[in-house]
Amino acid sequence: MTASLTLRRRVTASLAALASVALLASCTGNTPETTGGGGGGGGDTNAGSSNDDTGETVTIGFSAPAADHGWMGSMSTHAQNLADEYDDVELLVAEGTNDVNLQISQIETFINNDEMDAIVVVPFDGGALTGVALEAMEAGIPVINVDREFSDPNAARVTVMGDNYGMGHNAGEYICEQVGDDPEAVVAEVTGIASLPLTEERTQGFEDALGACGQEVDNRVAADFTVQGGESATANLLQAAPEIDAIWNHDDDQGVGVLAAIENADRDEFFMVGGAGSANMMRHIQEEDSVVEATVVYPSSQAANGVALARLLAQEKSLSDLVENEVPRQVQLFAPVVTKENVDQYIDSAFES
Amino acid sequence: MSEQAARSVSGAEPSSASLPSTESAPPPAPDEGGQGARARLGGGGLGRSLGLIVALLLICLVGALTSGDRFLDVDNVLTIVRGAAVIGVVSIGMTFVITAGGIDLSVGSVLGLASVWATTLATQAMAEDVHWVVMVFTGVAVGTAAGIVNGIVVSYGKVVSFIATFAMLIAARGLAEIISGRGTQLVTNDGFDDFFNGSFLGVPTIVWMFIVVAALGWVVLNRTTFGRRTVAVGGNAEAARLAGINIRRHTVYVFALSGFTAGLAAVMMLGRTGAGSSTNGMLYELDAIAAVVVGGTLLVGGRGTIVGTVIGVLIFQTLTNVFVLNNLSTSVQALVQGAIIVIAVLLQQRFVVRARST
């Protein structure tokens, strides 16, 4: 139960989590100790409420970007697995694409399908898909927007998001706990593609949390979510900072390269916190065979949550644990810190990078 | 133009042994023409790279002034050359293609494909049974094969190299994604890891490889028939054909060479990152082309310099290093990097003009 206490403390500490309905996957279920659940989880349904009883069969359309990296692939897999668990869900999965035009026509096809009860969209570009999402809403089909937000709030009935700010914030808090208020401590950050808004949000959260304990980011380099980018950025970073206390790496895919650079430079005087939560990094955490001590999860179960909410909407049910009669407008997932203590809870649902 | 090309073709014959062997930089290429060419041999080659050397020294000076000890530290210098090694080897192959009047946009993707193919479970299992050289062979073979396909499409299919290699850029990345399932394939072979992460005489293995490839590239471009033919084909293909060069076959060779260096670079990258991934080599084609062109190789072909390419690669790596040491944001980096490209090319032009007029 100490785990859930620290979780609760982190929720209260995180402004972002307060500002929205923070949905801790482990708290939505009525049986929090289920295996394989957890914030990055998905797959576990909330037994104990009538919501799980087989209801009227619903048809849900699903469209997502191409599974060109482990995390995105895991999004679709989790969604499909959840749909398979329900006898009353028929999930129509469109071929993943990074072509905005193709994704728009996929959704138009869904709209023209008379059977369609709800559409789950993980847009390649939120702005570009807003128009067609509005059309679907006007046609009376609820749209569940996942991960990348539409530019018009009317374009979606429910928005399911990860918490980029919270990732940075929770990583920063973890580093604060470990480093303390040592004014000499050197904290470094390896970001993803610097120009992306999500990178800025993560960095902002990280800076805010570090600021709260009197720390700051002493060295920052930008990689590009790829192994090679992580390696070359980190190789230079390690030269820039001869003594480091802690590193936060935004993304576990590029983390493979970050670790390679650290090993090549023969450095181990610091600890590292990862980001996104890949199975690979979690194995490092479990086996304690590298500088990786923790990783902050950006759940790849978002799309699965979208499918679950689509089913509830289509069957005119609500979230049984809330007092509301309707499904909420926004669900923001929590970004838990996975460490040696709780890694067993998360590793099964983590994505393979 | 045809006269110049013909002249260089004559240089391709065995009689080229008459060239001074003390020359340390590339001899003048055909486009410089004129009877004074021989007289400029000593200063001309150096002059061509002098602007670049000045640019590189200026960047080093800034690095030394702003972050002193850290910049001049041996480890840091090794980090810069290690970083330059992979892209450097790609750029050597690219120098040949561009000198021959073509362009190879596929090097980054081919590098990614080779890195994935060399780290599949099957390849690694075989490497475990036989020797890790299997992985090296696989990577290089895949790269070379892709290069040969490029060459055949360009020469026998008569497709412009920009389009042919662009098609390969897309296709190779796709194939790499299919093979790897878009995952990251870790290198599990310790022998491979030890070799490519090891060092000899204090210099990392992959830096040695870069040095060897650059030296061989210089010899091949400046001292062999193959190199002379490459320059001739790029300078004036028609004249080269009339002079008896089998242009089609030579084009295939040049693209195969570029594929070979991309494959070799893939193996070196596996050493650095310890993982094969379809994202390996992303945008390397642009980095390589930038280094080659900043180095002084003519984008339209007919003139190529390996020394310039090596310095071009070092300029970009040193620049990145200086930025990171000073903790500058990537936006500032991008801005300055753009400015440096223009300044380096302008400087280089000035020196070339001066070298010609003296």
XYZ file of C-alpha atoms in Angstrom:
711
model
C 0.000 0.000 0.000
C 2.973 2.327 0.334
C 3.061 2.384 -3.421
C -0.449 3.763 -3.617
C 0.402 6.336 -0.923
C 3.311 7.713 -2.931
C 1.138 7.640 -5.999
C -1.454 9.734 -4.239
C 1.202 12.165 -3.072
C 2.440 12.523 -6.601
C -1.064 13.205 -7.841
C -1.514 16.041 -5.401
C 1.881 17.405 -6.246
C 1.228 17.396 -9.936
C -0.709 20.424 -11.073
C -1.433 18.840 -14.401
C -2.972 15.837 -12.793
C -5.130 18.071 -10.607
C -6.304 20.133 -13.529
C -7.838 17.196 -15.276
C -9.391 13.921 -14.391
C -6.293 11.962 -13.576
C -7.129 8.396 -14.263
C -4.820 6.111 -12.415
C -5.486 2.821 -14.035
C -4.740 1.113 -10.751
C -7.389 3.200 -9.023
C -10.206 2.828 -11.510
C -10.474 -0.864 -10.940
C -12.280 -1.889 -7.814
C -9.590 -4.460 -7.225
C -6.378 -2.448 -7.270
C -4.021 -5.348 -6.662
C -4.732 -7.126 -9.911
C -1.669 -8.389 -11.711
C -0.471 -6.843 -14.913
C -2.542 -3.737 -14.356
C -0.818 -0.520 -13.422
C -0.654 2.841 -15.087
C 0.938 1.538 -18.233
C -1.342 -1.413 -18.163
C -4.559 -1.864 -19.940
C -6.070 -5.210 -20.523
C -7.506 -5.473 -17.058
C -11.145 -4.662 -16.968
C -12.781 -3.285 -13.874
C -14.361 -6.380 -12.484
C -16.983 -5.770 -9.907
C -19.135 -3.336 -11.855
C -21.944 -4.199 -14.189
C -20.091 -2.334 -16.924
C -18.275 -5.503 -17.871
C -21.398 -7.522 -18.461
C -21.920 -8.271 -22.100
C -24.284 -5.682 -23.477
C -25.628 -4.716 -26.828
C -22.987 -5.415 -29.493
C -21.323 -2.223 -30.672
C -19.151 -1.451 -33.687
C -16.163 0.764 -33.053
C -13.875 2.172 -35.720
C -10.189 2.537 -34.924
C -7.672 4.607 -36.857
C -4.089 5.279 -35.773
C -0.763 6.326 -37.278
C 1.601 3.717 -38.700
C 3.201 1.546 -36.041
C 6.654 2.788 -36.972
C 8.048 2.598 -33.461
C 7.557 0.240 -30.559
C 5.325 2.554 -28.584
C 2.883 3.223 -31.409
C 2.762 -0.462 -32.262
C 1.895 -1.222 -28.672
C -0.951 1.336 -28.786
C -2.749 -0.636 -31.515
C -1.963 -4.014 -29.951
C -3.388 -2.979 -26.581
C -6.519 -1.611 -28.258
C -7.040 -4.793 -30.260
C -6.433 -7.012 -27.220
C -8.988 -5.123 -25.163
C -11.564 -5.361 -27.929
C -10.936 -9.100 -28.150
C -11.718 -9.469 -24.461
C -15.207 -8.104 -24.914
C -17.788 -10.252 -26.655
C -19.886 -7.210 -27.402
C -17.260 -5.127 -29.226
C -16.551 -5.341 -32.910
C -13.422 -3.294 -33.583
C -12.844 -2.222 -37.168
C -9.148 -1.397 -37.387
C -8.000 0.763 -40.295
C -4.485 0.259 -41.589
C -2.131 2.487 -39.603
C -0.962 5.430 -41.664
C 1.148 8.548 -41.402
C -0.640 10.025 -44.410
C -3.153 12.539 -43.129
C -5.260 12.325 -46.290
C -5.523 8.572 -46.025
C -6.478 8.796 -42.375
C -9.198 11.323 -43.227
C -10.672 9.011 -45.856
C -10.524 6.100 -43.406
C -12.678 8.067 -41.007
C -15.011 9.131 -43.816
C -15.471 5.443 -44.566
C -16.331 4.848 -40.908
C -18.895 7.679 -41.012
C -20.542 6.140 -44.081
C -20.817 2.814 -42.280
C -24.349 2.750 -40.862
C -23.375 0.278 -38.169
C -20.732 2.578 -36.674
C -21.410 3.391 -33.002
C -18.207 5.227 -32.120
C -14.823 6.072 -33.629
C -11.504 6.043 -31.811
C -8.932 8.263 -33.525
C -5.248 8.533 -32.739
C -4.554 11.332 -35.227
C -1.221 11.579 -36.995
C -1.790 15.315 -36.812
C -4.578 16.530 -34.507
C -5.196 19.746 -36.427
C -5.497 18.071 -39.816
C -8.092 15.554 -38.635
C -10.286 18.026 -36.765
C -12.517 18.645 -39.788
C -13.435 15.043 -40.440
C -13.890 14.398 -36.720
C -16.384 17.271 -36.601
C -18.252 15.645 -39.508
C -18.461 12.391 -37.565
C -19.750 14.183 -34.478
C -22.344 16.018 -36.595
C -23.383 12.682 -38.061
C -24.095 11.560 -34.501
C -21.112 9.253 -34.095
C -19.138 10.020 -30.928
C -15.419 10.461 -31.580
C -12.815 9.492 -28.987
C -9.650 11.490 -29.553
C -6.497 9.791 -28.293
C -3.047 11.241 -27.565
C -2.850 14.086 -30.085
C -5.538 16.649 -29.538
C -7.914 18.064 -32.151
C -7.852 21.822 -32.581
C -11.592 22.135 -31.924
C -13.030 20.855 -28.632
C -16.317 20.040 -30.389
C -14.593 17.510 -32.607
C -14.426 14.895 -29.865
C -16.828 13.566 -27.259
C -13.964 12.289 -25.105
C -10.263 13.071 -25.227
C -7.783 10.564 -23.774
C -4.319 11.969 -23.259
C -1.016 11.068 -21.751
C 0.694 13.548 -19.489
C 3.848 14.964 -21.024
C 4.152 17.705 -18.444
C 3.596 15.111 -15.727
C 6.307 12.866 -17.155
C 8.838 15.641 -16.768
C 7.465 16.626 -13.414
C 7.546 13.127 -11.978
C 11.022 12.465 -13.365
C 12.149 15.733 -11.776
C 10.594 14.822 -8.438
C 12.276 11.436 -8.453
C 15.636 13.051 -9.163
C 14.988 15.600 -6.397
C 14.337 12.768 -3.954
C 17.587 11.064 -4.885
C 19.858 14.081 -5.234
C 18.415 16.189 -2.433
C 19.290 19.851 -2.143
C 23.002 19.458 -2.868
C 23.729 22.772 -4.613
C 26.658 21.252 -6.487
C 24.606 18.478 -8.061
C 24.730 18.302 -11.854
C 21.502 17.330 -13.577
C 21.474 16.633 -17.321
C 18.637 16.100 -19.752
C 18.520 14.278 -23.094
C 15.380 15.459 -24.875
C 13.586 14.152 -27.930
C 13.081 16.312 -31.025
C 13.440 19.770 -29.511
C 10.925 21.563 -31.709
C 7.956 19.371 -30.758
C 5.415 20.800 -28.292
C 5.448 17.524 -26.343
C 9.194 17.883 -25.803
C 8.683 21.418 -24.539
C 5.977 20.222 -22.128
C 8.195 17.451 -20.784
C 11.084 19.862 -20.333
C 8.833 22.419 -18.648
C 7.557 19.842 -16.170
C 11.087 18.665 -15.483
C 12.332 22.209 -14.847
C 9.382 23.030 -12.593
C 9.919 19.971 -10.429
C 13.663 20.519 -10.196
C 13.088 24.171 -9.333
C 10.968 23.107 -6.372
C 14.006 21.430 -4.794
C 16.496 24.086 -5.795
C 17.994 22.142 -8.686
C 18.236 23.098 -12.319
C 19.127 21.468 -15.625
C 22.856 22.093 -15.997
C 23.289 20.433 -19.386
C 20.694 19.766 -22.023
C 21.118 18.055 -25.381
C 18.483 17.166 -27.958
C 18.257 13.775 -29.641
C 15.557 12.647 -32.072
C 13.870 9.537 -30.594
C 16.278 7.296 -32.530
C 19.058 5.076 -31.194
C 21.738 6.839 -33.237
C 20.493 10.280 -32.167
C 20.544 9.271 -28.509
C 24.065 7.914 -28.862
C 25.639 10.906 -30.547
C 23.887 13.511 -28.386
C 24.892 11.707 -25.214
C 28.498 11.153 -26.330
C 28.877 14.926 -26.584
C 26.911 15.547 -23.403
C 29.235 13.319 -21.399
C 32.176 15.372 -22.648
C 30.462 18.631 -21.721
C 29.812 17.450 -18.172
C 32.714 15.555 -16.589
C 30.759 14.897 -13.379
C 27.029 14.204 -13.485
C 24.649 13.243 -10.676
C 21.497 12.457 -12.613
C 20.304 12.243 -16.231
C 16.742 12.256 -17.465
C 16.288 10.784 -20.926
C 12.908 11.634 -22.477
C 12.501 8.488 -24.517
C 13.399 4.835 -23.993
C 13.668 4.101 -27.741
C 16.563 6.522 -27.999
C 17.608 5.308 -24.544
C 19.322 2.284 -26.120
C 21.715 4.715 -27.786
C 22.027 6.843 -24.660
C 23.094 3.766 -22.687
C 25.545 2.748 -25.426
C 27.209 6.168 -25.223
C 27.393 5.938 -21.439
C 28.980 2.493 -21.644
C 31.392 3.589 -24.364
C 32.517 6.484 -22.183
C 32.856 4.149 -19.192
C 30.812 6.408 -16.947
C 28.731 5.280 -13.992
C 28.963 8.043 -11.402
C 25.320 9.023 -11.995
C 21.917 7.405 -12.260
C 19.528 7.728 -15.165
C 15.771 8.042 -15.392
C 14.129 6.956 -18.641
C 10.931 8.026 -20.331
C 7.938 6.299 -21.984
C 8.586 2.987 -20.234
C 9.926 0.337 -22.631
C 10.268 -3.283 -21.569
C 13.945 -3.065 -22.370
C 14.561 -0.259 -19.845
C 12.396 -2.016 -17.280
C 14.585 -5.103 -17.599
C 17.611 -2.903 -16.893
C 15.809 -1.535 -13.838
C 14.899 -5.036 -12.692
C 18.376 -6.470 -13.146
C 20.235 -3.381 -11.880
C 22.867 -3.936 -14.570
C 23.155 -0.334 -15.762
C 22.815 3.259 -14.618
C 19.062 3.133 -15.325
C 17.260 3.340 -11.994
C 13.807 4.392 -13.068
C 11.615 5.308 -16.011
C 8.495 7.474 -16.274
C 5.642 5.846 -18.133
C 3.829 7.448 -21.015
C 1.159 4.774 -21.264
C 0.828 2.968 -24.572
C -2.538 1.771 -23.292
C -4.112 5.135 -24.136
C -5.801 3.821 -27.257
C -7.129 0.814 -25.338
C -8.649 3.219 -22.832
C -10.169 5.019 -25.806
C -11.768 1.788 -27.007
C -13.088 1.048 -23.507
C -14.650 4.497 -23.292
C -16.086 4.160 -26.804
C -17.808 0.953 -25.731
C -19.295 2.623 -22.658
C -20.487 5.577 -24.721
C -22.061 3.361 -27.361
C -23.811 1.273 -24.719
C -24.883 4.426 -22.887
C -23.050 3.458 -19.748
C -20.815 5.628 -17.595
C -17.663 5.187 -15.538
C -19.038 3.171 -12.679
C -16.632 4.508 -10.068
C -17.570 8.119 -10.684
C -20.891 9.545 -9.553
C -21.498 11.127 -12.956
C -24.124 9.691 -15.250
C -22.034 10.346 -18.296
C -18.552 9.450 -19.454
C -16.209 12.419 -18.761
C -15.052 14.770 -21.504
C -11.362 14.392 -20.796
C -9.270 11.641 -19.346
C -5.627 12.314 -18.689
C -3.504 9.336 -17.765
C -0.939 9.459 -15.019
C 2.793 9.139 -15.668
C 3.981 6.840 -12.882
C 7.648 6.460 -11.984
C 8.727 2.841 -12.367
C 11.563 1.822 -10.077
C 13.034 -1.403 -8.774
C 10.209 -1.516 -6.199
C 7.245 -1.499 -8.551
C 8.739 -2.655 -11.852
C 7.058 -6.081 -11.608
C 3.720 -4.342 -11.782
C 4.501 -2.594 -15.077
C 6.869 -4.782 -17.044
C 4.245 -7.117 -18.496
C 2.342 -4.316 -20.167
C 5.424 -2.361 -21.268
C 6.162 -2.016 -24.965
C 9.115 -3.629 -26.713
C 11.188 -0.878 -28.283
C 34.980 21.065 -71.476
C 35.478 18.066 -73.700
C 39.106 18.989 -74.099
C 39.566 19.065 -70.344
C 37.846 15.796 -69.834
C 39.885 14.224 -72.559
C 42.992 15.495 -70.841
C 41.998 13.862 -67.616
C 41.225 10.697 -69.474
C 44.722 10.633 -70.803
C 45.789 10.953 -67.209
C 43.873 7.786 -66.539
C 46.318 5.810 -68.534
C 49.318 4.202 -66.898
C 51.453 7.169 -67.900
C 49.956 9.047 -64.984
C 52.944 7.814 -63.024
C 54.618 11.010 -64.162
C 52.647 12.916 -61.509
C 54.740 14.067 -58.572
C 54.346 11.586 -55.765
C 55.128 14.128 -53.052
C 51.707 15.708 -53.610
C 49.800 15.661 -50.365
C 46.471 16.992 -51.588
C 44.307 16.040 -54.566
C 45.824 17.140 -57.878
C 43.884 19.702 -59.882
C 40.819 18.321 -61.515
C 40.044 18.823 -65.173
C 37.839 21.878 -64.724
C 40.849 23.960 -63.773
C 42.335 23.464 -67.211
C 45.109 25.509 -68.777
C 48.811 24.932 -69.149
C 49.623 26.296 -65.685
C 47.965 23.311 -64.051
C 51.148 21.436 -63.467
C 52.869 24.451 -61.959
C 50.077 24.801 -59.411
C 50.167 21.208 -58.338
C 51.769 21.939 -54.992
C 49.804 25.005 -53.964
C 46.584 24.311 -55.840
C 45.553 21.266 -53.855
C 46.434 22.794 -50.534
C 44.767 26.047 -51.534
C 41.566 24.249 -52.270
C 41.357 22.921 -48.741
C 42.982 25.901 -47.070
C 39.703 27.784 -46.572
C 38.245 24.701 -44.924
C 41.230 24.231 -42.675
C 40.926 27.879 -41.622
C 37.213 27.360 -40.912
C 37.936 24.240 -38.861
C 40.715 26.000 -36.931
C 38.399 28.946 -36.232
C 35.786 26.601 -34.786
C 38.466 24.894 -32.705
C 39.669 28.291 -31.520
C 36.150 29.212 -30.423
C 35.885 25.852 -28.678
C 39.196 26.309 -26.893
C 38.325 29.858 -25.838
C 34.828 29.096 -24.597
C 35.388 25.775 -22.906
C 39.164 25.516 -22.714
C 40.258 22.358 -20.961
C 37.116 20.419 -21.717
C 37.433 21.017 -25.446
C 41.119 20.175 -25.698
C 40.775 17.108 -23.503
C 41.917 13.929 -25.283
C 38.614 12.221 -24.514
C 36.719 15.057 -26.101
C 38.837 15.027 -29.240
C 38.256 11.274 -29.472
C 34.523 11.846 -29.023
C 34.563 14.242 -31.978
C 36.425 11.861 -34.286
C 34.356 8.900 -33.126
C 31.257 10.892 -34.004
C 32.799 11.766 -37.363
C 33.765 8.179 -38.181
C 30.399 6.726 -39.226
C 29.180 9.695 -41.243
C 32.730 10.130 -42.537
C 32.852 6.688 -44.119
C 29.450 7.320 -45.738
C 30.758 10.648 -47.049
C 33.811 9.050 -48.692
C 31.526 6.873 -50.812
C 29.307 9.875 -51.495
C 32.348 11.844 -52.706
C 32.864 9.298 -55.492
C 29.223 9.358 -56.561
C 29.072 13.148 -56.634
C 32.428 13.403 -58.412
C 31.034 11.071 -61.056
C 28.200 13.524 -61.565
C 25.533 11.571 -59.666
C 23.978 11.735 -56.228
C 23.130 8.962 -53.779
C 20.166 9.824 -51.589
C 19.822 6.271 -50.349
C 22.935 6.002 -48.140
C 21.067 6.664 -44.882
C 18.351 4.110 -45.594
C 20.834 1.559 -46.893
C 22.825 2.051 -43.687
C 19.656 1.402 -41.701
C 18.817 -1.679 -43.764
C 22.339 -3.080 -43.457
C 22.347 -2.490 -39.698
C 19.031 -4.324 -39.361
C 20.046 -7.209 -41.606
C 23.307 -7.663 -39.748
C 21.507 -7.963 -36.416
C 18.585 -10.271 -37.202
C 18.272 -13.283 -34.954
C 19.359 -15.525 -37.822
C 22.478 -13.508 -38.587
C 23.405 -13.241 -34.935
C 22.843 -16.954 -34.386
C 25.107 -17.698 -37.314
C 27.665 -15.233 -35.980
C 27.524 -17.054 -32.659
C 28.250 -20.377 -34.390
C 30.873 -19.183 -36.819
C 32.413 -15.821 -36.041
C 31.210 -12.258 -35.631
C 32.756 -11.470 -39.003
C 29.507 -12.909 -40.383
C 27.733 -9.787 -39.131
C 30.318 -7.522 -40.749
C 30.065 -9.460 -43.989
C 26.259 -9.316 -43.950
C 26.190 -5.567 -43.401
C 28.730 -4.827 -46.099
C 27.135 -7.269 -48.550
C 23.672 -5.783 -48.073
C 25.039 -2.277 -48.560
C 26.971 -3.225 -51.672
C 24.007 -5.088 -53.140
C 21.775 -2.054 -52.642
C 24.453 0.079 -54.285
C 24.654 -2.252 -57.283
C 20.877 -2.080 -57.681
C 21.123 1.720 -57.609
C 23.878 1.641 -60.194
C 22.028 -0.696 -62.539
C 18.827 1.347 -62.368
C 20.779 4.545 -63.044
C 23.036 3.267 -65.832
C 21.077 0.576 -67.625
C 17.612 1.818 -66.672
C 18.609 5.384 -67.569
C 16.853 6.775 -64.509
C 18.253 10.023 -63.110
C 20.288 9.149 -60.023
C 18.292 11.595 -57.892
C 15.113 9.617 -58.597
C 16.653 6.138 -58.614
C 18.348 6.575 -55.261
C 15.342 8.400 -53.852
C 13.306 5.301 -54.658
C 15.951 3.224 -52.883
C 15.791 5.622 -49.921
C 12.100 4.832 -49.493
C 12.285 1.132 -50.329
C 15.320 0.291 -48.200
C 13.773 1.970 -45.162
C 10.576 0.021 -45.759
C 12.426 -3.272 -46.061
C 14.377 -2.459 -42.900
C 11.073 -1.878 -41.081
C 9.667 -5.163 -42.339
C 12.740 -7.143 -41.301
C 13.040 -5.564 -37.871
C 9.307 -5.318 -37.231
C 10.154 -1.701 -36.397
C 11.891 -2.898 -33.294
C 15.352 -2.347 -31.891
C 17.634 -5.338 -32.359
C 20.352 -5.441 -29.735
C 23.785 -6.772 -30.624
C 24.321 -9.822 -28.423
C 27.692 -10.936 -29.750
C 30.408 -9.977 -27.277
C 33.236 -10.470 -29.756
C 31.683 -8.004 -32.176
C 31.075 -5.524 -29.385
C 34.610 -5.878 -28.018
C 36.177 -5.349 -31.415
C 34.183 -2.325 -32.540
C 34.154 -0.696 -29.136
C 37.775 -1.445 -28.541
C 40.740 0.707 -29.401
C 44.202 0.261 -30.800
C 47.047 2.510 -29.624
C 44.496 4.575 -27.725
C 42.449 5.315 -30.825
C 39.002 3.676 -31.142
C 38.655 0.943 -33.766
C 35.990 2.779 -35.730
C 38.263 5.832 -35.983
C 40.993 3.609 -37.429
C 38.449 2.312 -39.903
C 37.578 5.871 -40.904
C 41.273 6.698 -41.351
C 41.858 3.605 -43.484
C 38.758 4.197 -45.621
C 39.684 7.864 -46.122
C 43.276 6.980 -47.051
C 42.166 4.273 -49.479
C 39.566 6.647 -50.898
C 42.234 9.276 -51.475
C 44.524 6.803 -53.221
C 41.721 5.423 -55.364
C 40.418 8.845 -56.398
C 43.801 10.429 -57.083
C 46.164 7.644 -57.946
C 44.243 5.020 -59.861
C 42.598 4.596 -63.214
C 39.295 4.107 -61.440
C 39.595 7.525 -59.814
C 40.583 9.257 -63.039
C 37.665 7.642 -64.826
C 35.299 8.772 -62.071
C 36.449 12.367 -62.528
C 36.195 12.048 -66.305
C 32.679 10.624 -66.236
C 31.548 13.414 -63.924
C 33.316 16.134 -65.896
C 31.976 15.223 -69.291
C 30.289 11.900 -69.745
C 30.135 12.144 -73.522
C 33.856 12.877 -73.844
C 34.603 10.077 -71.413
C 32.538 7.691 -73.506
C 34.316 8.774 -76.688
C 37.598 8.215 -74.901
C 36.615 4.617 -74.458
C 35.333 4.458 -70.896
C 32.442 2.082 -70.352
C 30.286 4.647 -68.599
C 27.485 2.295 -67.663
C 29.767 -0.195 -66.007
C 31.687 2.549 -64.278
C 28.462 4.064 -62.919
C 27.514 0.700 -61.429
C 30.944 0.482 -59.795
C 30.649 3.952 -58.299
C 27.215 3.300 -56.800
C 28.369 -0.088 -55.557
C 31.243 1.686 -53.835
C 28.820 4.094 -52.167
C 26.670 1.147 -51.055
C 29.770 -0.597 -49.751
C 30.757 2.379 -47.585
C 27.159 2.701 -46.344
C 27.220 -0.981 -45.358
C 30.565 -0.589 -43.653
C 29.278 2.476 -41.831
C 26.286 0.415 -40.686
C 28.618 -2.104 -39.085
C 30.535 0.723 -37.410
C 27.283 2.192 -36.147
C 26.352 -1.181 -34.660
C 29.587 -0.934 -32.743
C 28.720 2.523 -31.473
C 25.070 2.081 -30.591
C 24.935 -1.644 -29.983
C 21.599 -1.875 -31.777
C 20.287 -2.362 -35.283
C 17.215 -0.280 -36.028
C 15.316 0.813 -39.102
C 15.776 4.387 -37.881
C 19.564 4.100 -38.104
C 21.075 6.469 -40.631
C 17.997 8.715 -40.734
C 18.880 11.875 -42.746
C 22.501 10.778 -43.113
C 22.252 11.413 -46.844
C 21.897 15.125 -46.168
C 24.758 15.193 -43.661
C 26.976 13.347 -46.111
C 26.062 15.558 -49.076
C 26.606 18.669 -46.950
C 30.040 17.471 -45.828
C 31.045 16.531 -49.381
C 29.890 19.805 -50.913
C 31.280 21.994 -48.144
C 34.476 20.024 -48.624
C 34.808 21.355 -52.149
C 33.559 18.531 -54.340
C 31.525 19.980 -57.204
C 27.873 19.011 -56.920
C 27.679 18.806 -60.734
C 30.594 16.388 -60.840
C 34.027 16.470 -62.402
C 35.936 17.479 -59.322
C 36.259 15.649 -56.048
C 38.405 15.928 -52.961
C 38.655 13.342 -50.223
C 40.694 15.668 -47.980
C 37.954 18.285 -48.271
C 35.265 15.745 -47.423
C 37.131 14.604 -44.305
C 37.548 18.204 -43.146
C 33.913 18.907 -44.005
C 32.787 16.048 -41.775
C 35.106 17.192 -38.984
C 33.773 20.761 -39.221
C 30.193 19.627 -38.584
C 31.147 17.280 -35.757
C 33.367 19.839 -34.050
C 30.644 22.434 -34.381
C 28.087 20.197 -32.652
C 30.592 19.397 -29.944
C 31.386 23.061 -29.268
C 27.672 23.836 -29.056
C 27.011 21.064 -26.566
C 30.039 21.987 -24.453
C 28.603 25.498 -24.232
C 25.128 24.146 -23.524
C 23.502 26.072 -26.377
C 19.970 25.245 -27.467
C 19.383 23.258 -30.648
C 17.641 26.219 -32.257
C 20.814 28.293 -31.933
C 22.785 25.320 -33.248
C 20.625 25.075 -36.342
C 20.925 28.802 -37.012
C 24.707 28.870 -36.681
C 25.106 25.634 -38.601
C 23.341 27.193 -41.577
C 25.556 30.253 -41.382
C 28.700 28.119 -41.115
C 27.848 26.204 -44.283
C 27.634 29.452 -46.238
C 30.763 30.913 -44.628
C 32.776 27.731 -45.211
C 31.831 27.637 -48.883
C 32.526 31.370 -49.336
C 35.912 31.080 -47.607
C 36.768 28.091 -49.709
C 35.848 29.889 -52.937
C 38.054 32.840 -52.018
C 41.014 30.601 -51.365
C 40.487 28.686 -54.558
C 40.359 31.927 -56.527
C 43.503 33.165 -54.811
C 45.266 29.877 -55.383
C 44.394 30.091 -59.061
C 45.511 33.676 -59.491
C 48.928 33.123 -57.960
